[in-house]
PDB file of C-alpha atoms and ligand atoms in Angstrom:
ATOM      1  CA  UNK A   1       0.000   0.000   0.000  1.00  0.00           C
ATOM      2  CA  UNK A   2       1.209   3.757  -1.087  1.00  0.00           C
ATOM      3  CA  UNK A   3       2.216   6.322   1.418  1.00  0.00           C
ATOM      4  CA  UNK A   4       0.093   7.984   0.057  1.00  0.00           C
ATOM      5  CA  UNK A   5      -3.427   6.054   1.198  1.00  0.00           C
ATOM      6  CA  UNK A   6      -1.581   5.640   4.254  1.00  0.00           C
ATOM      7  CA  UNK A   7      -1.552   9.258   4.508  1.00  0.00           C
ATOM      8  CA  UNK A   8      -5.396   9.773   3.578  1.00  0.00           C
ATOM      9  CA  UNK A   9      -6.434   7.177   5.532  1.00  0.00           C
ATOM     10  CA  UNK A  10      -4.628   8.603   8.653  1.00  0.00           C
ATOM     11  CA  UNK A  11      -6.238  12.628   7.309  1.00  0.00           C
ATOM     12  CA  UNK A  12      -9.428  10.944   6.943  1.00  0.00           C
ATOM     13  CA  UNK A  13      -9.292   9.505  10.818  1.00  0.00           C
ATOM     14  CA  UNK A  14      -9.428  12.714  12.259  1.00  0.00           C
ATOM     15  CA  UNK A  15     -11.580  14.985   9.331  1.00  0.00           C
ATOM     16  CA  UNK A  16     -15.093  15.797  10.185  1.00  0.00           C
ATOM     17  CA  UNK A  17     -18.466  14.395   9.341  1.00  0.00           C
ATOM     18  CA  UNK A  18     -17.140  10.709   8.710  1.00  0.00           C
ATOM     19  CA  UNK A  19     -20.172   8.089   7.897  1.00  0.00           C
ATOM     20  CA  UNK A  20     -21.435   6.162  10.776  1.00  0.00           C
ATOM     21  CA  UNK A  21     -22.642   3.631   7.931  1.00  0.00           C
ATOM     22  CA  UNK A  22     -21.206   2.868   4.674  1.00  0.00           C
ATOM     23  CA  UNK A  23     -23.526   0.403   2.630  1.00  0.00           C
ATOM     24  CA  UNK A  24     -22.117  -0.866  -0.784  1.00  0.00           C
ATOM     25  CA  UNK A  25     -23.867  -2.556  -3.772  1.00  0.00           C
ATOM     26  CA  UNK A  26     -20.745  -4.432  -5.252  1.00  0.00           C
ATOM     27  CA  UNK A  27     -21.743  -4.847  -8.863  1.00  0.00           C
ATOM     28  CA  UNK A  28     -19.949  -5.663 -11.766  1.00  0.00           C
ATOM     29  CA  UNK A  29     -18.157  -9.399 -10.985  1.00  0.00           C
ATOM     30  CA  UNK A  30     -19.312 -10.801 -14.315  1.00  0.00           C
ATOM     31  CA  UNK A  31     -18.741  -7.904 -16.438  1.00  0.00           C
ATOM     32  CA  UNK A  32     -15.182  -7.842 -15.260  1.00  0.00           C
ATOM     33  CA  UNK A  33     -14.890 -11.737 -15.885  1.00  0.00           C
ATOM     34  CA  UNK A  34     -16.323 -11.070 -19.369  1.00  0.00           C
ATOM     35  CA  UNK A  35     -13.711  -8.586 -20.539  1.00  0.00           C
ATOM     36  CA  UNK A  36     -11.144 -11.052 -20.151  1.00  0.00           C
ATOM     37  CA  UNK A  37     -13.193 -14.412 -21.387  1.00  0.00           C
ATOM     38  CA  UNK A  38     -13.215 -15.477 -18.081  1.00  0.00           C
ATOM     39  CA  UNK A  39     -15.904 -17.519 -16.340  1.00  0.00           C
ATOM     40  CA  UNK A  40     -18.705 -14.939 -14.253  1.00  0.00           C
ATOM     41  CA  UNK A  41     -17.299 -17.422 -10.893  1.00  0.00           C
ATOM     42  CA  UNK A  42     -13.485 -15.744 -11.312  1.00  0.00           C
ATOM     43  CA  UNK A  43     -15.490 -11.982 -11.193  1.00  0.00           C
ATOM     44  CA  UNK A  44     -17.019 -13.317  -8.036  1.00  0.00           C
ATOM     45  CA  UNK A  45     -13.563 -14.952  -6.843  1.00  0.00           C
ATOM     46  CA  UNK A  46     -11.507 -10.842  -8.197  1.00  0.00           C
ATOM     47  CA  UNK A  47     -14.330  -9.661  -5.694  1.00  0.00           C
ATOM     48  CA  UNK A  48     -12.756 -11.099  -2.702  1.00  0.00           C
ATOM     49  CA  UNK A  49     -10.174  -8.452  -2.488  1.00  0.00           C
ATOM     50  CA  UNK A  50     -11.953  -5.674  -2.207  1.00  0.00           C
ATOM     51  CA  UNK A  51     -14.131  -6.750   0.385  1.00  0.00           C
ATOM     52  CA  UNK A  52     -10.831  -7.302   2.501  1.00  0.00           C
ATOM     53  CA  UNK A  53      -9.806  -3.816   1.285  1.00  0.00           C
ATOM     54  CA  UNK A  54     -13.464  -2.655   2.574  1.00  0.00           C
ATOM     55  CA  UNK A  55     -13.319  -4.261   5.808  1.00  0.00           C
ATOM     56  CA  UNK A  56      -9.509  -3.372   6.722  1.00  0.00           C
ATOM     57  CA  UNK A  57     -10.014   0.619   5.644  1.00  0.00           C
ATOM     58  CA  UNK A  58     -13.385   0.821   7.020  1.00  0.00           C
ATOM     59  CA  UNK A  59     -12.019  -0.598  10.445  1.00  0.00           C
ATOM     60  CA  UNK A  60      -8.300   1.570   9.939  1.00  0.00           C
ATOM     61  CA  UNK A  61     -10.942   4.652   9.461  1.00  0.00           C
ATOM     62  CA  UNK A  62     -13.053   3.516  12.284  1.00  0.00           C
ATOM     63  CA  UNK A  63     -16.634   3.703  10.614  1.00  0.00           C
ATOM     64  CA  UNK A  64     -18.592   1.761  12.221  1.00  0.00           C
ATOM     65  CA  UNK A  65     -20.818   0.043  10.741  1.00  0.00           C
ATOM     66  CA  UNK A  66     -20.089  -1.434   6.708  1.00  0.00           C
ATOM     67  CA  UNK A  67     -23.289  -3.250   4.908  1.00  0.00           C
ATOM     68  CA  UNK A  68     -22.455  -5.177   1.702  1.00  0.00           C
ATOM     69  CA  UNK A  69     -25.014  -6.121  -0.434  1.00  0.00           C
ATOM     70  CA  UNK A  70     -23.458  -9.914  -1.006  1.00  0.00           C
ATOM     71  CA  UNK A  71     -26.512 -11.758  -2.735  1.00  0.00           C
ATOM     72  CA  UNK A  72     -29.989 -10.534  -3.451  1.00  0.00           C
ATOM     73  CA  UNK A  73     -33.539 -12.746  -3.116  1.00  0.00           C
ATOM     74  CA  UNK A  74     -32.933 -12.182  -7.026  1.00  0.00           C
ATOM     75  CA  UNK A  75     -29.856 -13.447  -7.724  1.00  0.00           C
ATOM     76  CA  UNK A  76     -31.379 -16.883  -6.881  1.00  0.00           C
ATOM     77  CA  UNK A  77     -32.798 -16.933 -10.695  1.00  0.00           C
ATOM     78  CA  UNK A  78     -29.035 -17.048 -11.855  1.00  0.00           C
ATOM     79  CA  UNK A  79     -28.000 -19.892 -13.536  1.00  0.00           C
ATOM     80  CA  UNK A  80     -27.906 -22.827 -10.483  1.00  0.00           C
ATOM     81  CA  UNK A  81     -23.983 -23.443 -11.392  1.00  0.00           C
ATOM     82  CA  UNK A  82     -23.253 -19.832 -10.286  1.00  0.00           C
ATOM     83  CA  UNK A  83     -25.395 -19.579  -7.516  1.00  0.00           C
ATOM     84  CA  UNK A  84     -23.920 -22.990  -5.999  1.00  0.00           C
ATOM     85  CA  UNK A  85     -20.467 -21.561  -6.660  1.00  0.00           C
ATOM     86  CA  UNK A  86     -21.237 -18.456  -4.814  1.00  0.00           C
ATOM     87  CA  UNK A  87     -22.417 -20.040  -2.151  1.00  0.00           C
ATOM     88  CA  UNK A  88     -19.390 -22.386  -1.661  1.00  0.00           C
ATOM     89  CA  UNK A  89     -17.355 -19.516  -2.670  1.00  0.00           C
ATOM     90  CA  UNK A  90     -19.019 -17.651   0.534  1.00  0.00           C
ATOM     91  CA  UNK A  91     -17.741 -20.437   2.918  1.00  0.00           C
ATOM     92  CA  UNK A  92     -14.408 -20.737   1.927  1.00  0.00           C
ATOM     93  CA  UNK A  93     -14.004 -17.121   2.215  1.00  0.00           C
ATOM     94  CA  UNK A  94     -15.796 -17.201   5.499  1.00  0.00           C
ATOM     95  CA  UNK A  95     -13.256 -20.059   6.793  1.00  0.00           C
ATOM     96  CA  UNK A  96     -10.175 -18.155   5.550  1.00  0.00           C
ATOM     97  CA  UNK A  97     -10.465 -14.722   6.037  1.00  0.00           C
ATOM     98  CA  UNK A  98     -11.702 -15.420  10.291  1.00  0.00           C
ATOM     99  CA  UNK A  99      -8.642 -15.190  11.427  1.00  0.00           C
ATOM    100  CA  UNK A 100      -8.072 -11.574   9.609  1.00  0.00           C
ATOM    101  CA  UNK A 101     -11.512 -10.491  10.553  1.00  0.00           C
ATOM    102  CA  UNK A 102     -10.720 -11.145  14.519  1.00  0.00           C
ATOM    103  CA  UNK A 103      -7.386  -9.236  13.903  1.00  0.00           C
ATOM    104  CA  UNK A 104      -9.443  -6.297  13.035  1.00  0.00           C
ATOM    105  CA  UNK A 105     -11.890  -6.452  15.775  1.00  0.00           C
ATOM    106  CA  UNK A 106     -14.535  -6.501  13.541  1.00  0.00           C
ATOM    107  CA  UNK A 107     -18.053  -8.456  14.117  1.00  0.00           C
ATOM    108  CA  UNK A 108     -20.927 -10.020  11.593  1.00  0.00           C
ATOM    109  CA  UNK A 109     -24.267 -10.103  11.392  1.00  0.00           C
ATOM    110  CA  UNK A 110     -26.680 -10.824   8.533  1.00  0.00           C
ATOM    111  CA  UNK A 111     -29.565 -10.016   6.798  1.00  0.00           C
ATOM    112  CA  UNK A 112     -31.937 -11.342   4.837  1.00  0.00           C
ATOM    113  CA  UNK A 113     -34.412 -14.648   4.618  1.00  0.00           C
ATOM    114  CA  UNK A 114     -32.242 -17.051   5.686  1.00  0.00           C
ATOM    115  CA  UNK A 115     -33.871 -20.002   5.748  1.00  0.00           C
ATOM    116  CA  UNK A 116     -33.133 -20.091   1.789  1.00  0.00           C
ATOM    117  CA  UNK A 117     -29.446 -20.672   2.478  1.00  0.00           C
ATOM    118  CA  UNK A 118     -28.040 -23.908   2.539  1.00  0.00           C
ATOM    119  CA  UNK A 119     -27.834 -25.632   5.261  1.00  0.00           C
ATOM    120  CA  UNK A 120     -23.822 -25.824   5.261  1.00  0.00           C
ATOM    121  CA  UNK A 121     -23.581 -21.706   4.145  1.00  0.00           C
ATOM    122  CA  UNK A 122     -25.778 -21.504   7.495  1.00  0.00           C
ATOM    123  CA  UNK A 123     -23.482 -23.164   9.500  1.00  0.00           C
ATOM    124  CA  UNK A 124     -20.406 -21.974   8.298  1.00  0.00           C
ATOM    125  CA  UNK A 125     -22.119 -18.563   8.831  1.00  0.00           C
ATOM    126  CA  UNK A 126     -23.093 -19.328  12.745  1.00  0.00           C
ATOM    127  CA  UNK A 127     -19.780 -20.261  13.516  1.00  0.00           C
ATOM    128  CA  UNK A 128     -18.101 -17.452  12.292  1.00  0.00           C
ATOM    129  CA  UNK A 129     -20.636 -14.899  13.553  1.00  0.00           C
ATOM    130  CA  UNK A 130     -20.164 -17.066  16.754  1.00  0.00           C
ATOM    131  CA  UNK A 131     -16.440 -16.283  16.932  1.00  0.00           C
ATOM    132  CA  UNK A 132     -16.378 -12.904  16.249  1.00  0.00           C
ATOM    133  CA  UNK A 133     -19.147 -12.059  18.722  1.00  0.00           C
ATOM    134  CA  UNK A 134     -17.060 -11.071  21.587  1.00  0.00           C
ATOM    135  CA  UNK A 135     -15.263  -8.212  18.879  1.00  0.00           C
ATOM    136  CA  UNK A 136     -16.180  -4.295  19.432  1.00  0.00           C
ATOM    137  CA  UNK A 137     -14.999  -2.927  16.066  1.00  0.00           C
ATOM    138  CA  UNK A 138     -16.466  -2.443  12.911  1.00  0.00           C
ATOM    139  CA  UNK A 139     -19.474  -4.122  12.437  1.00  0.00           C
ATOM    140  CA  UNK A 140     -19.860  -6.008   9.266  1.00  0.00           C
ATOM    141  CA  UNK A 141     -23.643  -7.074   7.848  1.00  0.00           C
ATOM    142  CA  UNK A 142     -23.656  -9.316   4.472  1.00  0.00           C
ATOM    143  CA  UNK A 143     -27.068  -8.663   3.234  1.00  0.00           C
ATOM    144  CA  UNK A 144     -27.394 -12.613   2.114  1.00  0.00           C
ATOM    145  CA  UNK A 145     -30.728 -13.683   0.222  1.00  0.00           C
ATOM    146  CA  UNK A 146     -31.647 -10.136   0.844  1.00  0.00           C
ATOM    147  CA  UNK A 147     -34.443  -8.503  -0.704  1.00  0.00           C
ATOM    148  CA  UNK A 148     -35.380  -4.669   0.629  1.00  0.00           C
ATOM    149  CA  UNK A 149     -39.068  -5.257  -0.047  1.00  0.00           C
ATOM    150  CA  UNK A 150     -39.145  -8.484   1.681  1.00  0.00           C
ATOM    151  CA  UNK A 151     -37.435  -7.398   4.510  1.00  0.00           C
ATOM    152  CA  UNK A 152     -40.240  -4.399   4.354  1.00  0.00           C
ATOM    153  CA  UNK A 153     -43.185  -7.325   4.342  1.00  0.00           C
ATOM    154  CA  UNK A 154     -42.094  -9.595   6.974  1.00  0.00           C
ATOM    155  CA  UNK A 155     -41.789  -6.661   8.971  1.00  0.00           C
ATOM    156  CA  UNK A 156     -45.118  -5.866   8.239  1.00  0.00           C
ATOM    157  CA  UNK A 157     -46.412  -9.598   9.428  1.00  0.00           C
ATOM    158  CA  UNK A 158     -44.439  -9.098  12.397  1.00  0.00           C
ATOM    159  CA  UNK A 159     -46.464  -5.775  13.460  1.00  0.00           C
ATOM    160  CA  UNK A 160     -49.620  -7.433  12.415  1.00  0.00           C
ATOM    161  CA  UNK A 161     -48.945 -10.112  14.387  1.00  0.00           C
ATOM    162  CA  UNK A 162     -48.613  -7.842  17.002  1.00  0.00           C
ATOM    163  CA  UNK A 163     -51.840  -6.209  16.102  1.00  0.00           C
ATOM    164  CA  UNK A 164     -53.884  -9.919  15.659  1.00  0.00           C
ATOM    165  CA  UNK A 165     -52.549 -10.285  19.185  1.00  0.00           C
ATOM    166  CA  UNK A 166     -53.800  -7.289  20.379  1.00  0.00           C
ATOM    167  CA  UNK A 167     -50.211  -6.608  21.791  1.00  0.00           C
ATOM    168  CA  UNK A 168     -50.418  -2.961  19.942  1.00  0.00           C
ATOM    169  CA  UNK A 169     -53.120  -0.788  18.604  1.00  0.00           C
ATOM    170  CA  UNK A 170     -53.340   0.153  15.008  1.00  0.00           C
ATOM    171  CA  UNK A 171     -52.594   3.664  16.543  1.00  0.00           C
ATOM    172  CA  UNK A 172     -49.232   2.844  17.818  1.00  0.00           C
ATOM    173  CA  UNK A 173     -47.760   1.284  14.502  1.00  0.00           C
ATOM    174  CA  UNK A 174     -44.798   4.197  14.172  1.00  0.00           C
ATOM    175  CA  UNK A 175     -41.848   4.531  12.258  1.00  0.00           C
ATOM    176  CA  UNK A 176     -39.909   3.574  15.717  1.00  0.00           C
ATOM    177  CA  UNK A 177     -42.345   0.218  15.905  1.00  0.00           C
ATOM    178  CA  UNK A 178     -41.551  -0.769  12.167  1.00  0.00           C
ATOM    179  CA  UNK A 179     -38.110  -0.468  12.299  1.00  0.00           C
ATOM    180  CA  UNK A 180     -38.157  -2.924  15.898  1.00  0.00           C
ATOM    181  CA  UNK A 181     -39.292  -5.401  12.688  1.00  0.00           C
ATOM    182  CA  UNK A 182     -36.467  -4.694  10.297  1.00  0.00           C
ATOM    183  CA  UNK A 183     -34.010  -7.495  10.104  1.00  0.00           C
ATOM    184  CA  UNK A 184     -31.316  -5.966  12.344  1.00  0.00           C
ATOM    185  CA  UNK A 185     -33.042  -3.137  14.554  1.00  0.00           C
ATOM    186  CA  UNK A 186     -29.805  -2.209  15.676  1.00  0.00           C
ATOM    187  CA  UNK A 187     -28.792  -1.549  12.291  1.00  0.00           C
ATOM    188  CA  UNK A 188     -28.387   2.865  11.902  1.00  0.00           C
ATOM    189  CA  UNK A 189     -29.400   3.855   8.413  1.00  0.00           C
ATOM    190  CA  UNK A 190     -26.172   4.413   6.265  1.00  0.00           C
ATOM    191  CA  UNK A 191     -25.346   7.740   5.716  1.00  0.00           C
ATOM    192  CA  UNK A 192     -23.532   6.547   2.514  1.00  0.00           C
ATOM    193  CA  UNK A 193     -24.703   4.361   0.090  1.00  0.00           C
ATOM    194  CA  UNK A 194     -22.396   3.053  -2.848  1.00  0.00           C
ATOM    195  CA  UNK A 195     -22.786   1.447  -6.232  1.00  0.00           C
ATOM    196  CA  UNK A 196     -20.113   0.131  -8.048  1.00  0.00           C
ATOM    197  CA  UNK A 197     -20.156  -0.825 -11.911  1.00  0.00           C
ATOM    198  CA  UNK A 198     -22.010   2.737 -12.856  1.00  0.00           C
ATOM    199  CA  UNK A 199     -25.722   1.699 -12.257  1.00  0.00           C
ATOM    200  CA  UNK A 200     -27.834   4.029 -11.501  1.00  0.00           C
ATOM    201  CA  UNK A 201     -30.503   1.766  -9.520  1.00  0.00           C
ATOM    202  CA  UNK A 202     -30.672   0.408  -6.000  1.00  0.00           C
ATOM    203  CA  UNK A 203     -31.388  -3.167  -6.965  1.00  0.00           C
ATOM    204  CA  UNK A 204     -33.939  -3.652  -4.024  1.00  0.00           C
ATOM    205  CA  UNK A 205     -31.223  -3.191  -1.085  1.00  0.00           C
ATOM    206  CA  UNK A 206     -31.941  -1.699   2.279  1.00  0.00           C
ATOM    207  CA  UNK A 207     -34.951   0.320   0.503  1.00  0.00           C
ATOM    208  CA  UNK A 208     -36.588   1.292   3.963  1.00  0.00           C
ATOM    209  CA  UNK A 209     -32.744   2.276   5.752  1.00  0.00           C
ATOM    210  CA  UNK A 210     -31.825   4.745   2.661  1.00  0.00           C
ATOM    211  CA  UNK A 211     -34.566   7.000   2.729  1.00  0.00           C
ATOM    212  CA  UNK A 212     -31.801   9.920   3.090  1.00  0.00           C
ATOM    213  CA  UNK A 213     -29.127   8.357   2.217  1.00  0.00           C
ATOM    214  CA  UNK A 214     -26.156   9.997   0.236  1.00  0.00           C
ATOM    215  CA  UNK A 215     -25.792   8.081  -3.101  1.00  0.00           C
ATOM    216  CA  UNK A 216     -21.884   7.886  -5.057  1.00  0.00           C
ATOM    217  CA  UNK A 217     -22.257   5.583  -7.926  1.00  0.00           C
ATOM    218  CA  UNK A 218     -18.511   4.933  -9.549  1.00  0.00           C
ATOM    219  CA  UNK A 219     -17.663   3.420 -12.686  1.00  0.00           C
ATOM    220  CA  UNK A 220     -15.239   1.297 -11.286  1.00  0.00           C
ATOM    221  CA  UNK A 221     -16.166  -2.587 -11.759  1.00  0.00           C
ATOM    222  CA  UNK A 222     -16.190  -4.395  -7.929  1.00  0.00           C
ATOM    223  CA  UNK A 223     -12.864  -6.728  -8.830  1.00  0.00           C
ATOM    224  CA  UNK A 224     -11.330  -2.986  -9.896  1.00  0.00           C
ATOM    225  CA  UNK A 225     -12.699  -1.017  -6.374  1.00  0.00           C
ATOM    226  CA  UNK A 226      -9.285  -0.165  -4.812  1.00  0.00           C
ATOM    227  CA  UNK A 227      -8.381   2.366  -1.338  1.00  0.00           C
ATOM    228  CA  UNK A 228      -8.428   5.366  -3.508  1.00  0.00           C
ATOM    229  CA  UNK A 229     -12.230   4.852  -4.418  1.00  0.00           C
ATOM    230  CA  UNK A 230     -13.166   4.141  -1.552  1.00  0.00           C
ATOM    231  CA  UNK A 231     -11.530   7.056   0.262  1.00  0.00           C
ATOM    232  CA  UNK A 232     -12.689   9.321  -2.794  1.00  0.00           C
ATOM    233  CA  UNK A 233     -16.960   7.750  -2.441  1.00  0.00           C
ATOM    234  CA  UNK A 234     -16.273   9.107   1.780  1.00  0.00           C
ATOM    235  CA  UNK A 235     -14.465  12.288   0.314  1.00  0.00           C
ATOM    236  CA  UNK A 236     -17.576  12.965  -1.785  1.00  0.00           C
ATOM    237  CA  UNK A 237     -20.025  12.285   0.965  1.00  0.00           C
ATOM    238  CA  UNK A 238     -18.171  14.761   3.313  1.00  0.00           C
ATOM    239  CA  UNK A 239     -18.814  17.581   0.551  1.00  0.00           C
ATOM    240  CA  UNK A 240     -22.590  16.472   0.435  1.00  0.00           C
ATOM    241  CA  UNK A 241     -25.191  19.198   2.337  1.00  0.00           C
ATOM    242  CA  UNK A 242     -27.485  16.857   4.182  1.00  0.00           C
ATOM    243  CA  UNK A 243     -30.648  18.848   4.187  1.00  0.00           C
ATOM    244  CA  UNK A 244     -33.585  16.112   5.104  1.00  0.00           C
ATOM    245  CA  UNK A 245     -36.132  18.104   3.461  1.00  0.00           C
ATOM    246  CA  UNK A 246     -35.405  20.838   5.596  1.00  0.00           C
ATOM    247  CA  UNK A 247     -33.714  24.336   4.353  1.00  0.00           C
ATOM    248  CA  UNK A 248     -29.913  25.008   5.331  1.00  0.00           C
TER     249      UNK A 248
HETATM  250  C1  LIG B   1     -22.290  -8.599  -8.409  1.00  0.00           C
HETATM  251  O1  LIG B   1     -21.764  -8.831  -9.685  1.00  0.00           O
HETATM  252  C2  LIG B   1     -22.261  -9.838  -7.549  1.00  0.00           C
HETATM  253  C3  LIG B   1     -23.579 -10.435  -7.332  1.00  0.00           C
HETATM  254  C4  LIG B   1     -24.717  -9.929  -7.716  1.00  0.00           C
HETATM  255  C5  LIG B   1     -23.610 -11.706  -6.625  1.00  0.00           C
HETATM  256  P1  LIG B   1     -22.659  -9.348 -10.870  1.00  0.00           P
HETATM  257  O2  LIG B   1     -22.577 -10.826 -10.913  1.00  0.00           O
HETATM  258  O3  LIG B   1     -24.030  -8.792 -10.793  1.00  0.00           O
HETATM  259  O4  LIG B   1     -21.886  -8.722 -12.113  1.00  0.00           O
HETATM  260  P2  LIG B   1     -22.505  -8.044 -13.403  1.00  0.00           P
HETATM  261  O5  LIG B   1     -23.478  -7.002 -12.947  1.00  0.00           O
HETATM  262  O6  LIG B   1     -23.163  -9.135 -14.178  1.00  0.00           O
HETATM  263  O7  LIG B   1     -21.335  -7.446 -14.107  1.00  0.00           O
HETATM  264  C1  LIG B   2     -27.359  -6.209  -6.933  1.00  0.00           C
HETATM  265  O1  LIG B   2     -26.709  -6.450  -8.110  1.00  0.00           O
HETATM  266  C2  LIG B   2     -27.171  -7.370  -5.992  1.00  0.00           C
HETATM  267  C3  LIG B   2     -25.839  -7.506  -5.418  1.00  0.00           C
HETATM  268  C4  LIG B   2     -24.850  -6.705  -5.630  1.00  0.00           C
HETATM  269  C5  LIG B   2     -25.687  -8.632  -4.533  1.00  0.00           C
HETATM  270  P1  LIG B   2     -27.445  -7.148  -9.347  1.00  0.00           P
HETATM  271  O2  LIG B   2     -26.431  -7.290 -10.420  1.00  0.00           O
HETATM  272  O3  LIG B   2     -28.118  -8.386  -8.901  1.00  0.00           O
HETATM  273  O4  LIG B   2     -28.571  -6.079  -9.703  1.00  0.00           O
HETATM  274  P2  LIG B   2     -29.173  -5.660 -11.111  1.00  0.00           P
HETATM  275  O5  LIG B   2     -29.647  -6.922 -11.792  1.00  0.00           O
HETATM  276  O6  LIG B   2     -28.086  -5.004 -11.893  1.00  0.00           O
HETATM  277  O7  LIG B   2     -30.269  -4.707 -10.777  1.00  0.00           O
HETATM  278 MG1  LIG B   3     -24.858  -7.060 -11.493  1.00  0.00          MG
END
């Protein structure tokens, strides 16, 4: 690694109006695979890196909480070959990088219906949240058969459930109550959303959490998404007037 990141990172430790939550839509695996013939599985293998890059500058930077958008309720349509090599692909990574992920103090969670995992992703998943539980750094979520608007429904059966019950009125379902639903409660809304591979659509990810939201979509394909972009999508966000529908 430069000096030079080095040197940003350090600036960027002490600068003002850091993100609590950074949430990133890494797109662009296959189209990276495809301009170099490559199978779309070697994207999704070039897109290990930068999630280590994520995870180690996020926690250097101390941001607290990083959300990556890993596999969407969608992505289960893909081809069964490349879902069932993402999946294993998930558990290797899982198994080696523990060890690098306790270094960094960093913890995992996940959201999303996961009772459409495999059984084995499950478990690897378990044991590594498992380990890292007793960690007090960064706090890593893989959104993992995630869908925003089914996160949005079950939370709705949840309140209604509460309602059928006659736990809660009708009255007292708030914006405070929903979000007690949401997959991870705990979960702050990120204060910076972004999109790799120049998209300029949110793909059904965390659609309740980034009401306000600062959006930086790059170019940059995910195997490409290096320090410097990074740095430069928090750089941008720090420049952004957050006005919440209210005037300066
Ligand atoms: C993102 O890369 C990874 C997942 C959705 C699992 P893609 O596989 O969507 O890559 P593109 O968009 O086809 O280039
Ligand atoms: C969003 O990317 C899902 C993930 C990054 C996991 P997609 O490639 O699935 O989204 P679309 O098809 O471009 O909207
Ligand atoms: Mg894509």
């Amino acid at each position: 690694m430069s000096h030079d990141i080095d040197d940003q990172i350090e600036a960027l430790k002490s600068s003002p109006n850091l993100p609590r939550h950074v949430a990133i839509i890494m797109d662009g695996n296959g189209r990276w695979a495809k301009k170099r013939r490559l199978p779309r599985l070697a994207g999704h293998r070039a897109g290990r890196e930068p999630v280590r890059m994520c995870v180690r500058t996020c926690a250097r930077i101390g941001i607290e909480y990083l959300t990556l958008y890993t596999f969407s309720l969608e992505n289960w349509h893909r081809p069964s070959a490349e879902v069932s090599g993402l999946m294993m692909f998930l558990e290797d990574v899982l198994k080696k990088e523990y060890l690098e992920l306790n270094e960094n103090g960093v913890t995992l969670q996940v959201i999303g219906r996961r009772d459409m995992l495999p059984e084995n992703t499950r478990a690897v998943l378990d044991e590594t949240m498992q380990k890292l539980s007793g960690n007090d750094g960064l706090r890593l979520t893989l959104a993992l058969s995630y869908g925003g608007r089914a996160e949005i429904l079950d939370a709705a059966r949840g309140l209604a459930a509460e309602v059928s019950r006659g736990k809660i009125g009708l009255e007292e379902i708030t914006e405070e109550r929903f979000r007690e639903h949401l997959y991870d409660p705990n979960l702050p809304d990120p204060d910076l959303l972004v999109r790799t591979s120049g998209e300029l659509r949110v793909s059904n990810f965390l659609l309740w959490q980034i009401a306000y939201s600062e959006i930086v979509v790059t170019d940059v394909l995910w195997p490409d998404f290096k320090e410097k972009h990074l740095i430069g999508a928090i750089m941008e966000y720090q420049k952004r007037e957050r006005r919440y529908g209210m005037t300066p």
